[in-house]
């Protein structure tokens, strides 16, 4: 089987002349005014927009100006087909690679890996780092008014290094979405009035074109300085703003009467017929059926026309607006002639290797058989770069599945999977069966077999899926599908995950790894074409399950409109919304997911959504009777006996509800069954929840040892996730499970103690609001306020102290009297006036919607401002870090402490500051101690010693840190270090008339043996 990594979007032919810097006309008016203005703007601004109508001289002006620049120039002339973002990025990449080799295949590889267009564009932009370059994008109006092409271009500009300049030429305004993320000061614009001829320039142009008898001032007055109007004497026509030459469009009328009207008929016919070609040569014109093309081109070469000729005179390219007119004239020919020309054009494109363009033209010509042949060669690449609507339109035009090229059948199945249309995928397989070719396709195409198997199984048609598997050749793609289905149906289970191959079915492997609880294996760089798009929801889910709620939300917001498989998003979104404090939206999303699954014929998905709905109802404490009724529906479903995952989780959720209702004996039976099923099926994602519930049920039944074993199972499996987030969520409702395990420990430094501390440190849910200006307050090492990255200058220092004080208060509010006492230690007329000024100055610096409010002598700080305070972010970060486990937790704590170095409000001496400073120091010491313990457990003894030294430097009385220091020294073979640590501990405690605890002394004896 062909390696999927060997097929790439850039295998589709690219039209090279679009990447060439345009030639300058032979007769050219020097315009130093324009050259200087453009050159200055390009040097000073990163993005220069040149917006003007057709014929305003945009391209020539930029072409002249860039010749004077010291930097290389990359050029791309956009066509209408480039509105497809994958196509646009392929051309953009090729243009840049000519000057920056590091850009080669950056975007196309990313698209093959399934990375979305916007992110691929950002990667391409970042590959230019360290290079000085001017990129010119011409004819951008061809991208339309809006669309995915503009979104991709906007992302590219957003990530463009500062050393690279971009010049954008268009007849229309650039959509705001393209440059809304850019600093407005980095964008400049030239419009038609800037490019218009001055009287002097018009006079030079007219003389250069043998029209020196015409009054230049009159010409400029009549045309507004429009370059094409001046050069073609449009000012002479009294009707140049009305109907001319029988045309409704004034310019078209002018072209008809004053340009084409003066040509011989044969030349006119030649221009109209060859308008289908972007670049006209004698050889290409001959393919269109034109006789004597070389002679015709020689004739046209001697005439002034709005075209550009190559230096050797063999290639002609029409001005875009001129070509638009010619194409309009071509469209008026009779259908037979028009079809003949399109057919010849399509065959020419196919012969030149431009199969994608050939497919489109042949479809326009109604030549579906030849279009199908071309489309079959490139449709897989079209799908892999995520231009799914194009592939769907082609397949609709090609006709129904059956006796067709296998590439098209596989493409139909790929689209069905990408769209979560499992009923549609099964229908394709059924059509193949009716045509008598399904078995042959399954035997000869592993990919088609894998896709048919998956669609059949998701529809609950396991017998058909089994039949396909019996016929399929074993391979990586079939193994990936079996592994994915094994999380649902035990009969397909494979114990060892298949290796990632770089193919599109890597997404199926990641899907199964998520449900199996292998969360740390999901953040990988896939080279799997559209596979990464299918895997994105599971990356979101893994982040959520590990407690990274904000990161998961950010990834969801970035990708929700571009991820093709909505079922997967609806599967992972509800719990993310619930963690973010949005339960109603979470329930709604799950109910929508159930409906989508029914519509898609995805029976297995429907079962999963059903059990997920019950879990969310439990977490949101909704009506128990309704939840039990939903579980009854689930357990009575005919497919449930084959579907391990929803069955196991359904039993766990029933046990949860029964525990809440006090039906402990019945709950115990359900939970034992659930835990056994999850363990047997390798379903470790939610096993910590079921095991913690079982621990509670066993305890209530008087089975203390069984309760401890179940609790330890929950803890052990949660550790596989790389985070204790899922475990901590269930322990929030049943904290006694953790308390009992902590009480049973003889030592005081066990992992269960860490869980207890993490429970105590849990913060509030994250809410996602509409964007408001970002306020940040630096409090460690210095004290400063910044709004959207710009530091504010406050005239009164007490304004900042007031902000930090209110942020430290519960609810971020305080009575005026408390504020005066904290900030001034007195309440009199002078301090009240000073406070009013401090409030006023602070509100001047804050965004209007986030200003401090004062009502009934009570001051209140906006939640968004408080969240921007460094000390609160530090505390929230600690709470988040305590949710993690192992190396992830250790790294998070060290990174957090590194970002928050320095004394809290170093230039403030108020009593409240001293108290707050002490609280933050204690939290730092607690974090350092926890990190030291982790480092010790991970056998990173040098790190453990270093962290202990930092902790005891801040708090010499932290005895637990001294014990870890002793263990670390012992592990390093430093017997003297063990004794030194004990003695330093003893000396520190003696200052408060205390001595080391018995635990510390026993440890010294143990380590000295």
PDB file of C-alpha atoms in Angstrom, residues 191 222 228-229 279 407 491 545 653 737 785 789 796 820 843 846 969:
ATOM      1  CA  UNK A 191      -5.638  54.679  -2.589  1.00  0.00           C
ATOM      2  CA  UNK A 222     -11.774  64.734 -17.234  1.00  0.00           C
ATOM      3  CA  UNK A 228      -5.787  53.835 -17.835  1.00  0.00           C
ATOM      4  CA  UNK A 229      -8.236  56.617 -18.662  1.00  0.00           C
ATOM      5  CA  UNK A 279      -1.065  33.284 -20.067  1.00  0.00           C
ATOM      6  CA  UNK A 407      -9.959   6.756  -5.533  1.00  0.00           C
ATOM      7  CA  UNK A 491     -14.704  -7.968  20.287  1.00  0.00           C
ATOM      8  CA  UNK A 545      -9.296  16.114  31.701  1.00  0.00           C
ATOM      9  CA  UNK A 653     -23.503   6.644  37.079  1.00  0.00           C
ATOM     10  CA  UNK A 737     -12.482   9.038  50.655  1.00  0.00           C
ATOM     11  CA  UNK A 785      -0.366  48.724  35.836  1.00  0.00           C
ATOM     12  CA  UNK A 789       0.302  45.742  27.201  1.00  0.00           C
ATOM     13  CA  UNK A 796      -0.552  59.149  42.576  1.00  0.00           C
ATOM     14  CA  UNK A 820      -8.413  54.666  54.723  1.00  0.00           C
ATOM     15  CA  UNK A 843     -10.125  55.217  36.863  1.00  0.00           C
ATOM     16  CA  UNK A 846      -8.494  51.746  33.605  1.00  0.00           C
ATOM     17  CA  UNK A 969      21.472  14.347  50.856  1.00  0.00           C
TER      18      UNK A 969
END
